[in-house]
Amino acid sequence: MPHFKPAKNTSTANQDESVDTVVASVVAEVPLPPEDRQAEDLEKNRPALYHVQSHTSGHDIPHVDNPYREVGDEVYDRFTPRRKVMIVSVLAFASFLAPISSTTVLAAVPEVAATYNTTGTIINLTNALYMLFMGLSPVFWGPMGLVFGRRWTQILSAIGFTAFSIGSALAPNLASFFVFRILTAFQGTSFLIIGASVIGDVYRPTERATALSWFFTGTLVGPAAGPLIGGILVTYSTWRSLFWFQTGLAVVATVLCFFFLPETIHHKRSDELINLPFRRKAAKLWSWTNPTRVIYLYEYPNLLSVGIASSSLVWNMYSLLSPIRYVINPRFHLTSPIQSGLFYIAPGCGYFFGTFFGGRWADRTVKLWIEKRNGERVPEDRLRSCLPALGVVIPGCILIYGWSIEKEVGGVPLPVIVMFLQGVAQLFCFPSLNTYCLDVMQSRSAEVVAGNYLIRYLFACAGTAVCLPAIEAIGVGWFSTISSVFLVASAGLTWAVTIWGRGWREAVDRRKEEKKARQMKKRNEKEREERAGNDNRSGNGSEVEDHE
């Protein structure tokens, strides 16, 4: 059983070593009094003592529940395993809302377009804007979750999501439909950001990916289940029933969050505002909730690279799901929304099936590398678990899907099988990439996750907006080839993070520490100059008084 110790921040460790060296040299120069010298000599000559286990009882055998525990892990024992399962279940249901809302309307694009006397391209643009605002809102929700805690941030966003879903259902014209869809998207991303952060709060690093894989059941099954549910509702009712259905789900999520989601954050920054003057409170709040805090995280090349890798998966998912009705219906001569909606079952089942294996595989990979590193956990090692799926399986499935549709080979089974397999493979990628965001900067995990969602949903917006025009221009085969190349390139970036990511982030940390030291030095020099000026003025005043 390996001895497990937490990975240390190298820059901090180097500073501590230098300080210890200086202190040791200073202490060494101070002579010890005679009685202390005698005690030191006695200590040197004393024989070493070794711990020997008793042969008559096992009372002195240390009890170890988990060989991969780290110092300070006790904070993850606040909730029982059963309570943690309840928390993850609530989060998974809430995370189902925003993604399913992004795709239910896909099955009803012609009907919505007819209601507002517009085209399917314009209605697809509302979905692109939905993705855009899902991408922009994390810079707001990430800092909010750190300052005010997870629970009330989640509850307030659930209430807002419910209200704007009602607005979408009642929208009298195209402009109001656009506005309510955008506002719904802005609220919905909170479920994804805060949900992942809560899992980081309650699960140890070596357990998080397994919990996240269940959390992603809602996040990934939602987009695939949306068109199927939408197809059924539109076949037997009007498209407005989609948003009443969404409203009902949002009410349930609000109730579940209120009664079953406790506060999990280890430290709320708002607690630091107690008894502060109003101006200082306002200044601190702005510094903590400033959206640029999330954007500045991309000075870390490892976070940018992992963000691009996540984006390639989301680009692939939405550019695959968005045009299914326009691509599949002509290919297989389908005539109703429910028929094309059935094709979404394959990726949805793949996403669900993958939850049983993807997260566990990521956690197992971390533990194997802890043993290889003699007990040290390096966050980048987790990313090794997703490389085969990201670089080989998903690109291969997308190529087969695109060209089988383009060349009309394989019939119905071939695209269904490869859509299922790529769904499974995505659950070998997302838990690894998202858990890395939680591990690499634990104190700012909500902001790191927010930054990751920012870039991934901007790519989802682009994929949703360009997929139909691109498929019409170059065909589904070549568009799938572009998506596959993007995925392979992202796998290359992720591999680079596993090799050099630790050095990249430590280099950025050193630069930031050096910049902070320079600023501190300038501040100290300025204060010394001001004190010297004050002393000179005081001295001149004394001379004048003496002269008088």
mmCIF file of C-alpha atoms in Angstrom, residues 320-321 343-357 393-394 397-398 401 412-428:
data_model
loop_
_atom_site.group_PDB
_atom_site.id
_atom_site.type_symbol
_atom_site.label_atom_id
_atom_site.label_comp_id
_atom_site.label_asym_id
_atom_site.label_seq_id
_atom_site.Cartn_x
_atom_site.Cartn_y
_atom_site.Cartn_z
ATOM 1 C CA LEU A 320 -24.382 16.203 -34.639
ATOM 2 C CA LEU A 321 -27.730 16.645 -32.868
ATOM 3 C CA PHE A 343 -32.674 8.722 -33.801
ATOM 4 C CA TYR A 344 -31.768 10.729 -30.679
ATOM 5 C CA ILE A 345 -32.252 7.610 -28.553
ATOM 6 C CA ALA A 346 -28.927 6.153 -29.732
ATOM 7 C CA PRO A 347 -26.611 8.927 -28.448
ATOM 8 C CA GLY A 348 -28.808 9.340 -25.361
ATOM 9 C CA CYS A 349 -28.438 5.662 -24.476
ATOM 10 C CA GLY A 350 -24.708 5.966 -25.124
ATOM 11 C CA TYR A 351 -24.426 8.877 -22.703
ATOM 12 C CA PHE A 352 -26.358 6.974 -20.033
ATOM 13 C CA PHE A 353 -24.411 3.726 -20.529
ATOM 14 C CA GLY A 354 -21.124 5.623 -20.339
ATOM 15 C CA THR A 355 -21.913 6.941 -16.851
ATOM 16 C CA PHE A 356 -21.321 3.445 -15.440
ATOM 17 C CA PHE A 357 -17.721 3.347 -16.672
ATOM 18 C CA VAL A 393 -13.030 6.552 -30.846
ATOM 19 C CA ILE A 394 -15.142 9.704 -31.219
ATOM 20 C CA CYS A 397 -17.463 7.347 -35.105
ATOM 21 C CA ILE A 398 -18.150 10.813 -36.493
ATOM 22 C CA TYR A 401 -21.626 8.592 -39.352
ATOM 23 C CA VAL A 412 -30.303 2.691 -40.445
ATOM 24 C CA PRO A 413 -28.172 0.419 -38.166
ATOM 25 C CA LEU A 414 -24.762 1.919 -39.011
ATOM 26 C CA PRO A 415 -25.438 5.571 -37.999
ATOM 27 C CA VAL A 416 -27.384 4.377 -34.945
ATOM 28 C CA ILE A 417 -24.486 2.185 -33.762
ATOM 29 C CA VAL A 418 -21.805 4.837 -34.216
ATOM 30 C CA MET A 419 -23.971 7.502 -32.523
ATOM 31 C CA PHE A 420 -24.320 5.151 -29.548
ATOM 32 C CA LEU A 421 -20.575 4.442 -29.405
ATOM 33 C CA GLN A 422 -19.579 8.109 -29.599
ATOM 34 C CA GLY A 423 -22.063 8.776 -26.772
ATOM 35 C CA VAL A 424 -20.348 6.191 -24.573
ATOM 36 C CA ALA A 425 -16.932 7.598 -25.489
ATOM 37 C CA GLN A 426 -17.938 11.134 -24.519
ATOM 38 C CA LEU A 427 -18.579 9.888 -20.960
ATOM 39 C CA PHE A 428 -14.947 8.737 -20.899
#
